[in-house]
JSON list of C-alpha atoms in Angstrom, two decimals:
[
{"chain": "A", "resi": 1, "resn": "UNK", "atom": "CA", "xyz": [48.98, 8.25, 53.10]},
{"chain": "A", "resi": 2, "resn": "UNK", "atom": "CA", "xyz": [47.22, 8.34, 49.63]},
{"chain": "A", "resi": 3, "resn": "UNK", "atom": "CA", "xyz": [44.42, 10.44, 48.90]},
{"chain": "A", "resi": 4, "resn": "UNK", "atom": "CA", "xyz": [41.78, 10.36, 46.27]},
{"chain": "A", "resi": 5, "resn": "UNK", "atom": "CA", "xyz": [41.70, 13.28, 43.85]},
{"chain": "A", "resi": 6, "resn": "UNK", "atom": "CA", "xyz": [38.75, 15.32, 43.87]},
{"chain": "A", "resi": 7, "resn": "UNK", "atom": "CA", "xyz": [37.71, 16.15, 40.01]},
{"chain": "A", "resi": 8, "resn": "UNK", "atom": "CA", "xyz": [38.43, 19.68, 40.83]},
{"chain": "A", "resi": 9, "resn": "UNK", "atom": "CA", "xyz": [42.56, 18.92, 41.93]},
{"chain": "A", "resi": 10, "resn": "UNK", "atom": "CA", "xyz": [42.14, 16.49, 38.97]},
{"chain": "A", "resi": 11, "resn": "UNK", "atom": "CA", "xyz": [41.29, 18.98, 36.03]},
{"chain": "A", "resi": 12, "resn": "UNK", "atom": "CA", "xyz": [44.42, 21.19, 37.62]},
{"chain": "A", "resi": 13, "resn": "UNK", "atom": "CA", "xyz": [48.32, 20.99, 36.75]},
{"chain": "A", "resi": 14, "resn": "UNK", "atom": "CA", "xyz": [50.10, 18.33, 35.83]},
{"chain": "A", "resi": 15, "resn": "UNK", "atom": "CA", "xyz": [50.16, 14.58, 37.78]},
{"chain": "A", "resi": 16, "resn": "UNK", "atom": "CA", "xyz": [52.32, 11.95, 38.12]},
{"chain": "A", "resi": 17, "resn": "UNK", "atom": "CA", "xyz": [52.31, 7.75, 38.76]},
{"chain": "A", "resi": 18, "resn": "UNK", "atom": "CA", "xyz": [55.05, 6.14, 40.72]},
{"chain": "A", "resi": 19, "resn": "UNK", "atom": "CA", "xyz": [54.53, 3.28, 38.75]},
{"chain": "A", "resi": 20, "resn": "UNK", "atom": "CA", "xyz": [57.35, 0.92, 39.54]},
{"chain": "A", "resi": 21, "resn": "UNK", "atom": "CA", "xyz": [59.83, 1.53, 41.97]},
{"chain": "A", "resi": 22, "resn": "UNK", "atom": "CA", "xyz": [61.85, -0.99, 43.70]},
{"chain": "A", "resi": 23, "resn": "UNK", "atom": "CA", "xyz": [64.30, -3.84, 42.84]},
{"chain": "A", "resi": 24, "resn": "UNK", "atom": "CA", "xyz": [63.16, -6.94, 41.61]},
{"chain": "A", "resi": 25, "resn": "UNK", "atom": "CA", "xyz": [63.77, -10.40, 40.27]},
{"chain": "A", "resi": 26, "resn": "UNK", "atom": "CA", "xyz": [64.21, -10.72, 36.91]},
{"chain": "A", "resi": 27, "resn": "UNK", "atom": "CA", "xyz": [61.07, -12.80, 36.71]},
{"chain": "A", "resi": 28, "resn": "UNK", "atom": "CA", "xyz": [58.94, -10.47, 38.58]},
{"chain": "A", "resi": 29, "resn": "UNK", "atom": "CA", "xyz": [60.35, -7.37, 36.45]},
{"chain": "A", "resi": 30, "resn": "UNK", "atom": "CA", "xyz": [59.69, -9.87, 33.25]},
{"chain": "A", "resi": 31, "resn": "UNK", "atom": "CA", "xyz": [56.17, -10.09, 34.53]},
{"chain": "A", "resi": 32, "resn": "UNK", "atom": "CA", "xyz": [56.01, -6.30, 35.19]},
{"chain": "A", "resi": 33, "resn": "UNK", "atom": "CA", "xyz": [57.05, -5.39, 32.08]},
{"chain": "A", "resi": 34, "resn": "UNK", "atom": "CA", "xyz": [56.67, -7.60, 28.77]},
{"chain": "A", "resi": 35, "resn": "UNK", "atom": "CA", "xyz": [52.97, -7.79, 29.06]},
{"chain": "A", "resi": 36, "resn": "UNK", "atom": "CA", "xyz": [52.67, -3.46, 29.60]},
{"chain": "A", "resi": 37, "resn": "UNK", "atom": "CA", "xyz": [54.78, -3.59, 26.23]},
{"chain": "A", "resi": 38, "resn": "UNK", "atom": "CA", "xyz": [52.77, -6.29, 24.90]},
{"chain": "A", "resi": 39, "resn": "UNK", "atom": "CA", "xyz": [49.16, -4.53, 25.71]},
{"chain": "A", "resi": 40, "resn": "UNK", "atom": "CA", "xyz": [50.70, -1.21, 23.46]},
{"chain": "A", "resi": 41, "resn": "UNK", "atom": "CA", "xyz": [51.73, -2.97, 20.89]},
{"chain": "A", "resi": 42, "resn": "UNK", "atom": "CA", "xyz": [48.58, -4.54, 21.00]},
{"chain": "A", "resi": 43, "resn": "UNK", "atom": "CA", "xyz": [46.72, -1.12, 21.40]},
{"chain": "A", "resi": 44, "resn": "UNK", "atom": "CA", "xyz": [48.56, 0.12, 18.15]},
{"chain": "A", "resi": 45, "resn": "UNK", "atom": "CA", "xyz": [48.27, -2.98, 16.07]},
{"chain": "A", "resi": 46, "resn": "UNK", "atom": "CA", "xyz": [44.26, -2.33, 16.83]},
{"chain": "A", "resi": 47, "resn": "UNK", "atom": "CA", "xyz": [44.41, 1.08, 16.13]},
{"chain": "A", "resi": 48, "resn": "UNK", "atom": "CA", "xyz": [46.54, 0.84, 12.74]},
{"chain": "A", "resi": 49, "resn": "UNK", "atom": "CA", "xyz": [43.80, -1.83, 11.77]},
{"chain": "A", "resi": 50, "resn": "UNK", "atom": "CA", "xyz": [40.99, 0.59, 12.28]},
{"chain": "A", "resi": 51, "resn": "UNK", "atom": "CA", "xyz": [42.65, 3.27, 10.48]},
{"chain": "A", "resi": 52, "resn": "UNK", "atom": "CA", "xyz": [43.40, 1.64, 7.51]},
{"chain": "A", "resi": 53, "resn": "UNK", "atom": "CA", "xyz": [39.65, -0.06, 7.49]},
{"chain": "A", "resi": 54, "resn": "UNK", "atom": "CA", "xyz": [38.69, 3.43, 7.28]},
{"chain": "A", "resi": 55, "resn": "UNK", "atom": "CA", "xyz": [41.42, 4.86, 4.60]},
{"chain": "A", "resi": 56, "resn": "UNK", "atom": "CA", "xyz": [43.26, 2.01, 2.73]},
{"chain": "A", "resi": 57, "resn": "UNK", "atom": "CA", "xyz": [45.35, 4.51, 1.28]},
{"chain": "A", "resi": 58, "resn": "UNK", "atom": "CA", "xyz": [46.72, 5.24, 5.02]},
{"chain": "A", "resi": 59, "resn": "UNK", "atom": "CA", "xyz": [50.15, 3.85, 5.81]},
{"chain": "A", "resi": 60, "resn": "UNK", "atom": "CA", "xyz": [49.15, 4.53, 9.56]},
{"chain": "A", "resi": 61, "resn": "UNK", "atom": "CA", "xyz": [53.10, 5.03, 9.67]},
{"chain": "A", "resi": 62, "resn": "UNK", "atom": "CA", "xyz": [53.40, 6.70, 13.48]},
{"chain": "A", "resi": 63, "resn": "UNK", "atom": "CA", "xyz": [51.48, 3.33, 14.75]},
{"chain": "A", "resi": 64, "resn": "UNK", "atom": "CA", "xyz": [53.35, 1.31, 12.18]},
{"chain": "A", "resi": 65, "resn": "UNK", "atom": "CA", "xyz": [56.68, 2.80, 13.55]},
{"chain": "A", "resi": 66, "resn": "UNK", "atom": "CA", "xyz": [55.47, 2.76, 17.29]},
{"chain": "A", "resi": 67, "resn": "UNK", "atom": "CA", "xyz": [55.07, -0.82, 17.08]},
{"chain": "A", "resi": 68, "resn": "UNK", "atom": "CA", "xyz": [58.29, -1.16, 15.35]},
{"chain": "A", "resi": 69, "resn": "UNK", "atom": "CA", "xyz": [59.90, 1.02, 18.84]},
{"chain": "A", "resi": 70, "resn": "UNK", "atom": "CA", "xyz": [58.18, -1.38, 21.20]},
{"chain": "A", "resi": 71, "resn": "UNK", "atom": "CA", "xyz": [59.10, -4.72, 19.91]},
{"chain": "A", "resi": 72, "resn": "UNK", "atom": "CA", "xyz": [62.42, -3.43, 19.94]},
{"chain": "A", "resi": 73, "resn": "UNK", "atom": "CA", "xyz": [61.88, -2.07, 23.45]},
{"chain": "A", "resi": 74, "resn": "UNK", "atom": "CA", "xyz": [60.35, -5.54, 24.13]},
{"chain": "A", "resi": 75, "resn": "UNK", "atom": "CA", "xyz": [63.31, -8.23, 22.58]},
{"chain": "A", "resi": 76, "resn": "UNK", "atom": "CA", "xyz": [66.15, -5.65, 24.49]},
{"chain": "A", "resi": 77, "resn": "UNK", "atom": "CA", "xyz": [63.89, -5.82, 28.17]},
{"chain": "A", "resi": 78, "resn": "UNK", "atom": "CA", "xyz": [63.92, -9.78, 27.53]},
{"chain": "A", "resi": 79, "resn": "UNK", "atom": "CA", "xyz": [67.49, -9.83, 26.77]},
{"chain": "A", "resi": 80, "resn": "UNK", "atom": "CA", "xyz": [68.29, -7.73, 29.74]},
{"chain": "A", "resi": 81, "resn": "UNK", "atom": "CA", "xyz": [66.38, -10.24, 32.42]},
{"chain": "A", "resi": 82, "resn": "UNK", "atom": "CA", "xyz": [68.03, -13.17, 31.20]},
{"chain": "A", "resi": 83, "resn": "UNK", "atom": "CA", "xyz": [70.80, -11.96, 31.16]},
{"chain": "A", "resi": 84, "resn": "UNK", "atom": "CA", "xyz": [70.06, -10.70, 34.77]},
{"chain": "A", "resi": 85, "resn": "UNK", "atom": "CA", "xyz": [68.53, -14.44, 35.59]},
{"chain": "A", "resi": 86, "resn": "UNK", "atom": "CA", "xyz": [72.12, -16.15, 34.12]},
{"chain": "A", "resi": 87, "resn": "UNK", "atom": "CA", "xyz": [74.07, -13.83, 36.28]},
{"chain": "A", "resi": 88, "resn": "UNK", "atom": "CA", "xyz": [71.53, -14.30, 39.20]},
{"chain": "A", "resi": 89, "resn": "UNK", "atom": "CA", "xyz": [70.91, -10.64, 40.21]},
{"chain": "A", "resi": 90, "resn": "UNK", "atom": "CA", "xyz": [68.28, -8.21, 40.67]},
{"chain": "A", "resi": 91, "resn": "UNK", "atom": "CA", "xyz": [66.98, -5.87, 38.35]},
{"chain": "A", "resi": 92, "resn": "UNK", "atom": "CA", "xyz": [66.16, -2.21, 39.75]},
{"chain": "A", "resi": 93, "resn": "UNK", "atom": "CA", "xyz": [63.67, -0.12, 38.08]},
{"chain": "A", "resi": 94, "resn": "UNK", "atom": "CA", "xyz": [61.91, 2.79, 38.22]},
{"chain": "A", "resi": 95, "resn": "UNK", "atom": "CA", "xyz": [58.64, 4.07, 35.90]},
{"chain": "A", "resi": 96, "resn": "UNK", "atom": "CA", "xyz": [56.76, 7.25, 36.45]},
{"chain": "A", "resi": 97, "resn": "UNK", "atom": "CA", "xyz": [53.60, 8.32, 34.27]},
{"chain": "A", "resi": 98, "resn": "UNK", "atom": "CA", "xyz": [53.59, 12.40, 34.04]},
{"chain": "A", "resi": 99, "resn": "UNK", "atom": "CA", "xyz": [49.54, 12.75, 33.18]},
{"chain": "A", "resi": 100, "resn": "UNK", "atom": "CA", "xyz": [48.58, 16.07, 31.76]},
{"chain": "A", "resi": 101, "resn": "UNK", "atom": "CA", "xyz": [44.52, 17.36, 31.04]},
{"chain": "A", "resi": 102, "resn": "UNK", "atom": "CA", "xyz": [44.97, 18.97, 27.27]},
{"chain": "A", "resi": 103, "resn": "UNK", "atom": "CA", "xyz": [42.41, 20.53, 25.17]}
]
């Protein structure tokens, strides 16, 4: 049974997401996952923009690369579920979010 945090057990340690966990079909992991890599590529794209409206000398070169890691991530996932549709079999995955409070 899941329980809801109290903002006391959430302020402590360290937490974790079982965010996907199972086998799938490569259209349901397709829908899983391109559009979670499409919303950070997304986030970064915004985020480079805003930077360099603030600083046109900023290369914003961690988001610039980040997006650069992710489309890479993203073509390779979509090669791997077609390639799992053509060969008709499942595709097994498993994500987990470690979440951490800094200062």
């Amino acid at each position: 049974m899941n329980t809801v945090a109290t903002p006391s057990e959430v302020t402590k340690g360290k937490h974790q997401i079982d965010l996907i966990d199972g086998s799938f079909t490569a259209s349901e992991a397709q829908d899983l996952v391109v559009p979670m890599l499409t919303k950070k590529i997304n986030f970064h794209q915004i985020k480079r923009m805003s930077l360099f409206e603030k600083n046109h000398k900023d290369t914003c070169a961690p988001d610039r690369d980040r997006i650069l890691e992710l489309e890479e991530a993203k073509a390779t996932v979509e090669d791997i579920f077609l390639q799992a549709k053509i060969e008709g079999k499942k595709v097994k995955m498993h994500s987990t979010i470690h979440i951490t409070l800094e200062d």
